[in-house]
mmCIF file of C-alpha atoms and ligand atoms in Angstrom:
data_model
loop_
_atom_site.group_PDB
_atom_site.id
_atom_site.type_symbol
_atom_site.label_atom_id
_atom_site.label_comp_id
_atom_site.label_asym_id
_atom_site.label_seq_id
_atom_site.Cartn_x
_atom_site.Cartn_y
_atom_site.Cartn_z
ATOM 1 C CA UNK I 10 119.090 94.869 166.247
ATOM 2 C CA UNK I 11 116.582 95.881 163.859
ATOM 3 C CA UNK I 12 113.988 98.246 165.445
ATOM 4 C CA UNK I 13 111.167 96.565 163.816
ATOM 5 C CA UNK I 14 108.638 98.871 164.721
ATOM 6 C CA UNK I 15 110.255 102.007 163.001
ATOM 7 C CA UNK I 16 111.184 99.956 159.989
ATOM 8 C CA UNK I 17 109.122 100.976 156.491
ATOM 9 C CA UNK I 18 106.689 98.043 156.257
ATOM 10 C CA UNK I 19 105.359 98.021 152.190
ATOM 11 C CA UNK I 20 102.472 96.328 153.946
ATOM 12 C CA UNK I 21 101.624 99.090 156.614
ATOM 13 C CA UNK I 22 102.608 102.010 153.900
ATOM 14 C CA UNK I 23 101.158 101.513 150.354
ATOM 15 C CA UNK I 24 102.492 103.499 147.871
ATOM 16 C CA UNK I 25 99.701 106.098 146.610
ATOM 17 C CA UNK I 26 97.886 104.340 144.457
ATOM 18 C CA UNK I 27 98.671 104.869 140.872
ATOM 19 C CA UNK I 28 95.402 105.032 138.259
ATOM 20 C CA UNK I 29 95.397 102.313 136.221
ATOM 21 C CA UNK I 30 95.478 102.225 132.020
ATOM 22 C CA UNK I 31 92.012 102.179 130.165
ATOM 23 C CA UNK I 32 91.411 99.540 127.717
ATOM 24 C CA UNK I 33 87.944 100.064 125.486
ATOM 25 C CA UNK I 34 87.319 97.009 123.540
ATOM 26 C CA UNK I 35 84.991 96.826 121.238
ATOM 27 C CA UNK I 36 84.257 94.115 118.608
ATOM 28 C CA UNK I 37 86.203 96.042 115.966
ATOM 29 C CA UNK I 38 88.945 97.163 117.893
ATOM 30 C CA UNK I 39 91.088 97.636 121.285
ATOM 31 C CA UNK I 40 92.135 101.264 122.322
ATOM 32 C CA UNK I 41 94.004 101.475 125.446
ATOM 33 C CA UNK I 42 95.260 104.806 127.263
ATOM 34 C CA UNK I 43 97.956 105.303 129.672
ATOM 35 C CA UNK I 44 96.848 107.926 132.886
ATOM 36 C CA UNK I 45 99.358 110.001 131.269
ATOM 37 C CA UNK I 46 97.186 110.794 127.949
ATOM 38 C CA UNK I 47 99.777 108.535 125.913
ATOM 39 C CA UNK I 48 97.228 105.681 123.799
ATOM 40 C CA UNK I 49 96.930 103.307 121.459
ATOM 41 C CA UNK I 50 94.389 101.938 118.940
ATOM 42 C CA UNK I 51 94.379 98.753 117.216
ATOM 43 C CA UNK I 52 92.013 97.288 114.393
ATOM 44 C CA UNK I 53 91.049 93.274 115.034
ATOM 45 C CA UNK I 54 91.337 93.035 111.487
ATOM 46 C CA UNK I 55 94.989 92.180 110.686
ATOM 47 C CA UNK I 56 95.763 93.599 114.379
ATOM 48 C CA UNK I 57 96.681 96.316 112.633
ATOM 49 C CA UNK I 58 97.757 99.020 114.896
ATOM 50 C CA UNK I 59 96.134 102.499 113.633
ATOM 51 C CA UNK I 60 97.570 105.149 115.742
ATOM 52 C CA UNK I 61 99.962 105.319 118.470
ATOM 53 C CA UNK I 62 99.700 108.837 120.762
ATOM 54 C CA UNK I 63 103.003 110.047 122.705
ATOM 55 C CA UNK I 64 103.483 113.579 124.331
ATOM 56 C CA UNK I 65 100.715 113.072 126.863
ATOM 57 C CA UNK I 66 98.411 112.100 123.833
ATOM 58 C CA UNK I 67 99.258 115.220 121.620
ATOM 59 C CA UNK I 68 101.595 113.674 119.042
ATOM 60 C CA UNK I 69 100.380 110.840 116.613
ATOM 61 C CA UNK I 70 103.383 109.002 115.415
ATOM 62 C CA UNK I 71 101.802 107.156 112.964
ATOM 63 C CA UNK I 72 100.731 108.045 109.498
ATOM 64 C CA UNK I 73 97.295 106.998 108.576
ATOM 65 C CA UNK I 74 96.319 107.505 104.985
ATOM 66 C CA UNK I 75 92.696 109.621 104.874
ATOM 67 C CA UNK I 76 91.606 106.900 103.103
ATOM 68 C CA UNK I 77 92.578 103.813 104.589
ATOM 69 C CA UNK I 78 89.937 101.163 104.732
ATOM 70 C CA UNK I 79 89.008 100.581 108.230
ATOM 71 C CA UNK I 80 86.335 98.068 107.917
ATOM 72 C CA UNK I 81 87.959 94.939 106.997
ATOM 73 C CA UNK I 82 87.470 95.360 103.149
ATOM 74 C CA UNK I 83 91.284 95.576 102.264
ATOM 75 C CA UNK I 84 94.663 95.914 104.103
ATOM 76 C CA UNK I 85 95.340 99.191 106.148
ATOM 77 C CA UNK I 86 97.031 101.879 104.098
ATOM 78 C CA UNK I 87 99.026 103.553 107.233
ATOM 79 C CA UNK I 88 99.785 102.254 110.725
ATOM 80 C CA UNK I 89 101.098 99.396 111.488
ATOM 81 C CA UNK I 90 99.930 96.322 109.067
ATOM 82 C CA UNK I 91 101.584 92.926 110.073
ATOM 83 C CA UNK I 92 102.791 91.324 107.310
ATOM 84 C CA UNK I 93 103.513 87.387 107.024
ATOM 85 C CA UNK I 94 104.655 84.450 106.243
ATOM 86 C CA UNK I 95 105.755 86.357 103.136
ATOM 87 C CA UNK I 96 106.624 90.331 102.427
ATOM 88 C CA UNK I 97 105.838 91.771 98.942
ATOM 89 C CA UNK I 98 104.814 89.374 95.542
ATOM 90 C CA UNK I 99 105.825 85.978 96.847
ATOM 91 C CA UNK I 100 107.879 83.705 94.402
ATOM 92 C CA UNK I 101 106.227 82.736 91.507
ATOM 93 C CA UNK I 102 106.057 79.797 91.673
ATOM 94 C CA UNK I 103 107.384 76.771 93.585
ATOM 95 C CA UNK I 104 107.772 77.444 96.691
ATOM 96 C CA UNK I 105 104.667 77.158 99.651
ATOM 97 C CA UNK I 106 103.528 80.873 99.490
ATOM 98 C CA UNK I 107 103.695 80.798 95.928
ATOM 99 C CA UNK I 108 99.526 81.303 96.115
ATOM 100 C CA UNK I 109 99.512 83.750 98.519
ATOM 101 C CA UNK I 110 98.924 87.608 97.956
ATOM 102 C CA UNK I 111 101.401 90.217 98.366
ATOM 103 C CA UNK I 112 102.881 90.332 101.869
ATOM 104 C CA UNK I 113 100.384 87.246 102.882
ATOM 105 C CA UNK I 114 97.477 87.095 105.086
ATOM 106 C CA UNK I 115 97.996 88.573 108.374
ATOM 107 C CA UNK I 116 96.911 91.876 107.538
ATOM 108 C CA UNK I 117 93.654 91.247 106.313
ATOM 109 C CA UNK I 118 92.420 88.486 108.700
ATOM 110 C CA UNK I 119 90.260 88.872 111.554
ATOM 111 C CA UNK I 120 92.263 88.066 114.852
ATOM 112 C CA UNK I 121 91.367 87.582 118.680
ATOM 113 C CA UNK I 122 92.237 90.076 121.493
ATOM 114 C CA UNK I 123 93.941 87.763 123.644
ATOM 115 C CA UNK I 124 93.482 89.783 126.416
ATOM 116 C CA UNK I 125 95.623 93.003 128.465
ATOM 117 C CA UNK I 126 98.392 93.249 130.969
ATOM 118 C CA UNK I 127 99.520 96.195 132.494
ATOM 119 C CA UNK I 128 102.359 97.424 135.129
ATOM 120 C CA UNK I 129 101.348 100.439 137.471
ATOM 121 C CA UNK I 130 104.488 101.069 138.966
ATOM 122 C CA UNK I 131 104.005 104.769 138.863
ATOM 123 C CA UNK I 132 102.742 107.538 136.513
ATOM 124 C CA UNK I 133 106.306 107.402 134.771
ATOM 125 C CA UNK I 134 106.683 104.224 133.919
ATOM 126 C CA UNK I 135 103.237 102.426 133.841
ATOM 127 C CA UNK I 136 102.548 100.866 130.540
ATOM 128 C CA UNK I 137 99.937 98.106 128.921
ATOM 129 C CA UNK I 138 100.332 95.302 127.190
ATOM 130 C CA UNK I 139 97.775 94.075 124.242
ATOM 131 C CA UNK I 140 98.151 90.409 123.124
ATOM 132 C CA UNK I 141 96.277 89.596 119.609
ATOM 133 C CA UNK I 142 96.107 86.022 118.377
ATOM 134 C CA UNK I 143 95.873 84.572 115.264
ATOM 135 C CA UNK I 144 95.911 80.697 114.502
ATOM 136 C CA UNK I 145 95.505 78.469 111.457
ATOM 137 C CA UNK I 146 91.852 77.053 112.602
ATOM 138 C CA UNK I 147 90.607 80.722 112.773
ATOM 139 C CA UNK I 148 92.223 82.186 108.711
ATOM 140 C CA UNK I 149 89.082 82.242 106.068
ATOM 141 C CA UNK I 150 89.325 79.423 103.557
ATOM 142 C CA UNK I 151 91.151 80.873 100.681
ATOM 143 C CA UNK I 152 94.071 81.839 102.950
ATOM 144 C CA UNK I 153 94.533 77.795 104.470
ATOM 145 C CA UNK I 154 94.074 76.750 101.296
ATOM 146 C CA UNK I 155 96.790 78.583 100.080
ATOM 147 C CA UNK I 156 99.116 78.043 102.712
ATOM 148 C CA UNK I 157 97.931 74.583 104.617
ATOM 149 C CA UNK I 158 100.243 74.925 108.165
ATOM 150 C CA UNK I 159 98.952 74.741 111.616
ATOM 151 C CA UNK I 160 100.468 77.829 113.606
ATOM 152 C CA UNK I 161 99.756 79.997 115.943
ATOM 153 C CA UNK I 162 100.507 83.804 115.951
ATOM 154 C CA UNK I 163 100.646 85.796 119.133
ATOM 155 C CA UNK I 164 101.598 89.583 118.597
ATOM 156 C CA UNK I 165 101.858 91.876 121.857
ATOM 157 C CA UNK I 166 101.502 95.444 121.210
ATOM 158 C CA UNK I 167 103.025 97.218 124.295
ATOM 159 C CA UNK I 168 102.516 100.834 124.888
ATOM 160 C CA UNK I 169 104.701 102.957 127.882
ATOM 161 C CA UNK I 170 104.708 106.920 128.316
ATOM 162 C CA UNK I 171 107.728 107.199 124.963
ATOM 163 C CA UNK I 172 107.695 104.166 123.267
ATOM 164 C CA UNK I 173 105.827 101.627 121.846
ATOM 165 C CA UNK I 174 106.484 97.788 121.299
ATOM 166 C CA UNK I 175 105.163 95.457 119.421
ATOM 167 C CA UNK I 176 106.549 91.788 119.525
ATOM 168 C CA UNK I 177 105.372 88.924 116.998
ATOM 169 C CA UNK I 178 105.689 85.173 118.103
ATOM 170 C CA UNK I 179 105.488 82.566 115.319
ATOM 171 C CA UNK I 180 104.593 78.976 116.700
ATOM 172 C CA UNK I 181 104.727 75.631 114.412
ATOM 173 C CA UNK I 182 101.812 73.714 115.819
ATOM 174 C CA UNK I 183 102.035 71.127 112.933
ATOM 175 C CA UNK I 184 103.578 67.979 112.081
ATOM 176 C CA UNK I 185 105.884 69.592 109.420
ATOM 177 C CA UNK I 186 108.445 72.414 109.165
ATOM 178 C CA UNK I 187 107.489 75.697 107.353
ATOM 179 C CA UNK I 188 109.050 79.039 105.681
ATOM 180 C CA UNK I 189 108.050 82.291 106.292
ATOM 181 C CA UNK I 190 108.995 86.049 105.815
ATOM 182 C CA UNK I 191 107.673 88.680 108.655
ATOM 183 C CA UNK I 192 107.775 92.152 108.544
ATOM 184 C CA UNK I 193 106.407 95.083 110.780
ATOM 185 C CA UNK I 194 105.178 97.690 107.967
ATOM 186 C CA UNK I 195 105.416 100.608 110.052
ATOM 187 C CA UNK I 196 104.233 104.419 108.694
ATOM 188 C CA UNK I 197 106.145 106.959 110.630
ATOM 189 C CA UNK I 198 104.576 110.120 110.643
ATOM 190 C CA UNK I 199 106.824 112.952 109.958
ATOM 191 C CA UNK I 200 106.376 116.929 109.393
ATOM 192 C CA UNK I 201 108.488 117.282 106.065
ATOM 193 C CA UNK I 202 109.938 114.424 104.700
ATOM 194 C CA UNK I 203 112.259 117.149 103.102
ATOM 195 C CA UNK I 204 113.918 117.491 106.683
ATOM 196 C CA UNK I 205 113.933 113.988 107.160
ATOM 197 C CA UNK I 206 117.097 111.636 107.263
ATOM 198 C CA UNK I 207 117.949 107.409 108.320
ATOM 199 C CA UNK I 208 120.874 106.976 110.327
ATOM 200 C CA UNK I 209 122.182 103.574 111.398
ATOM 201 C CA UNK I 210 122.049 101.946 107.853
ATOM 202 C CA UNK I 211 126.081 102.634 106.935
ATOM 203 C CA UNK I 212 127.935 100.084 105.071
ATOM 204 C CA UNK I 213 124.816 97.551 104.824
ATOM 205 C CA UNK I 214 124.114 95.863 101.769
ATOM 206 C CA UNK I 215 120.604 96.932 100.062
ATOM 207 C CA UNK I 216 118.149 95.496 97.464
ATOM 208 C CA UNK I 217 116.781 98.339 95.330
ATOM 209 C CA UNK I 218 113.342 97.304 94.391
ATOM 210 C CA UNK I 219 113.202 100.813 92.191
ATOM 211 C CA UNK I 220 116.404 100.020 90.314
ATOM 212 C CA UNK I 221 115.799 96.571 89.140
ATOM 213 C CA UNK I 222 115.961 95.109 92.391
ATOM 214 C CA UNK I 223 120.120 95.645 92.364
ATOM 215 C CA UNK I 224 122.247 95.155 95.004
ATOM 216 C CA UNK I 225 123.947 98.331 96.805
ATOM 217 C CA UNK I 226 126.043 98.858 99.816
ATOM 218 C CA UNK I 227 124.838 102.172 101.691
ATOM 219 C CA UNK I 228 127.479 104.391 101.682
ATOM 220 C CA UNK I 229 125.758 107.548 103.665
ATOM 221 C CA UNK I 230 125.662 107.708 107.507
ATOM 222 C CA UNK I 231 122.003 109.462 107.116
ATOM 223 C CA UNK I 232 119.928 108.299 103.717
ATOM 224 C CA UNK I 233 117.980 111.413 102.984
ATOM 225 C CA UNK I 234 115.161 110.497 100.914
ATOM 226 C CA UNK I 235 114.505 112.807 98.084
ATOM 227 C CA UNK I 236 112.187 110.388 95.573
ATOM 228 C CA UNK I 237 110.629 107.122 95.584
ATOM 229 C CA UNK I 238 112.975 105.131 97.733
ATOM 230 C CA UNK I 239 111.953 101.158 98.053
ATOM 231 C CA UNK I 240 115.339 99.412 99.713
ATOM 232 C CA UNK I 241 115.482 96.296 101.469
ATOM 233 C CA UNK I 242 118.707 96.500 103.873
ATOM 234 C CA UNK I 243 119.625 92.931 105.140
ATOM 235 C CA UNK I 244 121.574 91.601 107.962
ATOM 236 C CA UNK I 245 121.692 94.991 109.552
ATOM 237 C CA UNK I 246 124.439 94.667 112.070
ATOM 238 C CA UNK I 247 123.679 97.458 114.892
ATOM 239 C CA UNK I 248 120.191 96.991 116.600
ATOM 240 C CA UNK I 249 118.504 100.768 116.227
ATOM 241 C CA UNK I 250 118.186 102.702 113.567
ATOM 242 C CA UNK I 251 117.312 106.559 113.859
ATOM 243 C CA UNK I 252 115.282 108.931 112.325
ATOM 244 C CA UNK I 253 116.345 112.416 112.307
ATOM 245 C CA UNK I 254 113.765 115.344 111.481
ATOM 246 C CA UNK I 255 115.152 118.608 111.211
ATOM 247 C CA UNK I 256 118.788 117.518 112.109
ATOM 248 C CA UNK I 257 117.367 115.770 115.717
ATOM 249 C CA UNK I 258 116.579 112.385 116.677
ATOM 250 C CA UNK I 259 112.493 111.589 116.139
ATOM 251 C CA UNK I 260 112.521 108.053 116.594
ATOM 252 C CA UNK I 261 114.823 105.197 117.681
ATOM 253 C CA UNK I 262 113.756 101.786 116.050
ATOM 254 C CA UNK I 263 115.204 98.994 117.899
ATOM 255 C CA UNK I 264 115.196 95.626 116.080
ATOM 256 C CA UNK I 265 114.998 92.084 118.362
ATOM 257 C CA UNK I 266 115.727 89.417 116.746
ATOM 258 C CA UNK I 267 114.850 90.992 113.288
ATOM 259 C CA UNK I 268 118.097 91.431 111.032
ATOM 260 C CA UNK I 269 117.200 93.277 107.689
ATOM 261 C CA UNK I 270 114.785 96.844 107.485
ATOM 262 C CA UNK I 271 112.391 98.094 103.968
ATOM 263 C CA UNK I 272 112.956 101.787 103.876
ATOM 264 C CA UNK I 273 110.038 102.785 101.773
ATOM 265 C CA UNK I 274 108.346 105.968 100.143
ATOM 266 C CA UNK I 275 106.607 105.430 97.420
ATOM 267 C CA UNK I 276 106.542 109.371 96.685
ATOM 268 C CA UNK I 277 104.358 111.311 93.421
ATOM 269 C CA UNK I 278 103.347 109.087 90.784
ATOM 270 C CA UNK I 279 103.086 105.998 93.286
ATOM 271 C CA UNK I 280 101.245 107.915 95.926
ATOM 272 C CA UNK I 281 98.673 109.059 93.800
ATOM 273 C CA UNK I 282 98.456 105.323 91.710
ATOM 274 C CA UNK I 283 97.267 103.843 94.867
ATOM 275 C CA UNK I 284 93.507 104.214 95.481
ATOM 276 C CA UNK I 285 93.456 104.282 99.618
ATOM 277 C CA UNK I 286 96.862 106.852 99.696
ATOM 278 C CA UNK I 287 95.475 110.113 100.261
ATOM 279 C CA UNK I 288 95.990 113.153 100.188
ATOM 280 C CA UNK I 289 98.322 113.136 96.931
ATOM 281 C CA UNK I 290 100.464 114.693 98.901
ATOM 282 C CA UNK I 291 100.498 112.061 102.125
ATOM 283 C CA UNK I 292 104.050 111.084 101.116
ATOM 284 C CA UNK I 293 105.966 114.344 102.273
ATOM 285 C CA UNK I 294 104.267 112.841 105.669
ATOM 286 C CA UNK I 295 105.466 109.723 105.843
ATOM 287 C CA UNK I 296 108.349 107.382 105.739
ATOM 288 C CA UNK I 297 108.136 103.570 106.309
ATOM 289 C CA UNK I 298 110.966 101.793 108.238
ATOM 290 C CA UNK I 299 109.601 97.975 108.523
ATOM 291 C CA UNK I 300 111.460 96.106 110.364
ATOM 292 C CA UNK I 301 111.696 92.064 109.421
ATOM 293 C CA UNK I 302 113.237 89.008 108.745
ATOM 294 C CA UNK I 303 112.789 89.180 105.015
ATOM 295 C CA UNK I 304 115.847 88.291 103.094
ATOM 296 C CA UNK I 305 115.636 84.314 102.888
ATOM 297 C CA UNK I 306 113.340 82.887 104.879
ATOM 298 C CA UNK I 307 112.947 81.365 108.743
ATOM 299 C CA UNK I 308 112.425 77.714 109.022
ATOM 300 C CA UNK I 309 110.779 76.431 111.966
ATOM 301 C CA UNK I 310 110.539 72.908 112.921
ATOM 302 C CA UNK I 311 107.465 70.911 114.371
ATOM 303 C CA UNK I 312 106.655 72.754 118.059
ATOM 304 C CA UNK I 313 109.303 75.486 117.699
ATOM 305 C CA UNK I 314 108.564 79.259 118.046
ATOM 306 C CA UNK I 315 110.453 82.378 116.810
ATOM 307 C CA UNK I 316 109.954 86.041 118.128
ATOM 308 C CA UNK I 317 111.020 88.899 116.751
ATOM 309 C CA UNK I 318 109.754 92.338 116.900
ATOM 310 C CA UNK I 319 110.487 96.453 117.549
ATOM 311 C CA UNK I 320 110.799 98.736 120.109
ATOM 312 C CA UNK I 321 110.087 102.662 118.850
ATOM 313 C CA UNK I 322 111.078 105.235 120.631
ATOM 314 C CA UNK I 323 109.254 108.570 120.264
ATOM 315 C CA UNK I 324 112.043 111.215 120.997
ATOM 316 C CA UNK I 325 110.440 114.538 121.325
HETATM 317 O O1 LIG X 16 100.794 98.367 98.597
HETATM 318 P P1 LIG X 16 101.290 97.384 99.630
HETATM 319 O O2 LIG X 16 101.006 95.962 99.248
HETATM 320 O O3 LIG X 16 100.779 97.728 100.983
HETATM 321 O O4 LIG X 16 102.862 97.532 99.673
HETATM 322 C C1 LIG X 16 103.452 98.744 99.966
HETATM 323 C C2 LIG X 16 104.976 98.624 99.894
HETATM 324 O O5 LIG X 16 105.405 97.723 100.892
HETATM 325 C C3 LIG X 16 106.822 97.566 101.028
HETATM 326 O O6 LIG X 16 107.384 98.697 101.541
HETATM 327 C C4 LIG X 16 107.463 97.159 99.721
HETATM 328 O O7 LIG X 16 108.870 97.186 99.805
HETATM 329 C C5 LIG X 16 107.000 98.046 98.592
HETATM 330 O O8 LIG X 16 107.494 97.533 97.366
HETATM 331 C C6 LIG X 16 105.490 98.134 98.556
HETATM 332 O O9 LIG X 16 105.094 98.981 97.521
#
């Protein structure tokens, strides 16, 4: 028989009570900050997320360019802009995003803080979840113009003590299918992009936007990046790829439900070409691995959804 009186109640003993994540809102943007120091900030325009703190707070992962617009003027140079429902010039002409700027309008609309979740479990493992919305009524007038659909865009931004998430879900709320291209633009910060390699990209097939937009199949187990690279690798067939800094493992990108990856520096004469890259030099900093669904496109019916997204891993 059960002695019920010695028996551990989780009513009569409560675990210490673990401190709870901060979230600062403000009508620009959300910042939220795990007890453990680790935080997060993200803009409201194009929910783009600005910098992402591991190491009890003391490592930024995320390269921000010292000039990146923060005020809504013009797409964030750095972090991590949201791009959709299509990635780089769209076709030109004929087909629905035809109109639309490069990488489309998510990353330079306003969107909604949908609101915060977060698990306390315990100092280890407590995390907080940010959900930004973004729907058809809501896009300025140019942008529905140019691309007419009724959806609904929910993007959850999750941050835990080593990693950080961040999930988009694409909803057709009209009465007709659409196309679209997403992509999660992501600026890694690095120390030297000298000592900097990409594992997990063997044997897939690549589109190399600086060589005519040719077709390649990677033949290195770590793509070392030692000028401008631009490469779109599609239908990636393992989930996470790595990047190694100074022969160790510095982050683990894991894709869901997101098959191809843009490997991007844009290095010298680019860098210093584009008016919001600073310093000059920014590029030896930096290395983009966006993950998407970018070669083709995703049709999605009347009421149907798709989510895909990332899960970084900060391996210090
Ligand atoms: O200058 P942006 O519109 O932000 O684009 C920056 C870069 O994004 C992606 O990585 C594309 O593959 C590049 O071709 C492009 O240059």
């Amino acid at each position: 028989m059960v002695d019920r009186a010695n028996r551990p109640s989780a009513l009569s003993a409560p675990s210490a009570a673990v401190p709870g994540a901060e979230v600062d809102v403000t009508d620009a943007r959300v910042t939220a900050r795990l007890p453990s120091g680790e935080s997060v900030e993200v803009l409201l325009y194009g929910a783009s997320v600005i910098s992402w703190k591991s190491n009890e707070g003391k490592t930024e992962n995320l390269w921000l360019s010292e000039k990146a617009a923060l005020d809504g003027s013009k797409p964030v140079r750095g972090g991590i802009p949201v791009v959709f429902p299509v990635f780089g010039p769209p076709p030109k002409s004929g087909h629905p995003t035809s109109s639309l700027p490069q990488h489309g309008f998510a990353r330079n609309q306003r969107w909604e803080f949908l609101g915060k979740s977060t698990s306390e479990d315990a100092l280890d493992s407590s995390s907080v979840k940010l959900d930004f919305g973004l729907y058809s009524a809501n896009l300025t007038e140019d942008a529905r113009k140019a691309w007419p659909y009724d959806f609904g865009l929910v993007y959850s931004v999750t941050l835990a003590k080593d990693s950080l998430q961040t999930v988009m879900n694409v909803r057709n709320e009209g009465k007709e299918s659409f196309e679209f291209q997403m992509l999660l633009h992501t600026y890694l910060r690095v120390k030297d992009i000298s000592k900097v390699a990409v594992n997990g990209l063997m044997g897939v097939q690549y589109v190399d936007k600086v060589l005519n937009a040719s077709t390649h199949t990677e033949s290195n187990k770590s793509v070392t990046i030692t000028g401008e690279v631009d490469r779109v690798y599609g239908d990636i067939p393992q989930d996470t790829t790595t990047v190694v800094e100074d022969s160790k493992p510095r982050f683990d990108i894991v894709r869901d439900n997101l098959s191809d990856t843009v490997v991007w520096n844009p290095w010298t004469e680019k860098a210093k070409a584009m008016g919001d890259f600073a310093p000059d030099s920014g590029f030896k900093e930096m290395l983009c691995v966006e993950v998407g669904a970018v070669k083709g496109w995703q049709k999605l019916e009347e009421g149907d959804t798709f989510e895909g997204g990332q899960l970084i891993k900060s391996l210090l």
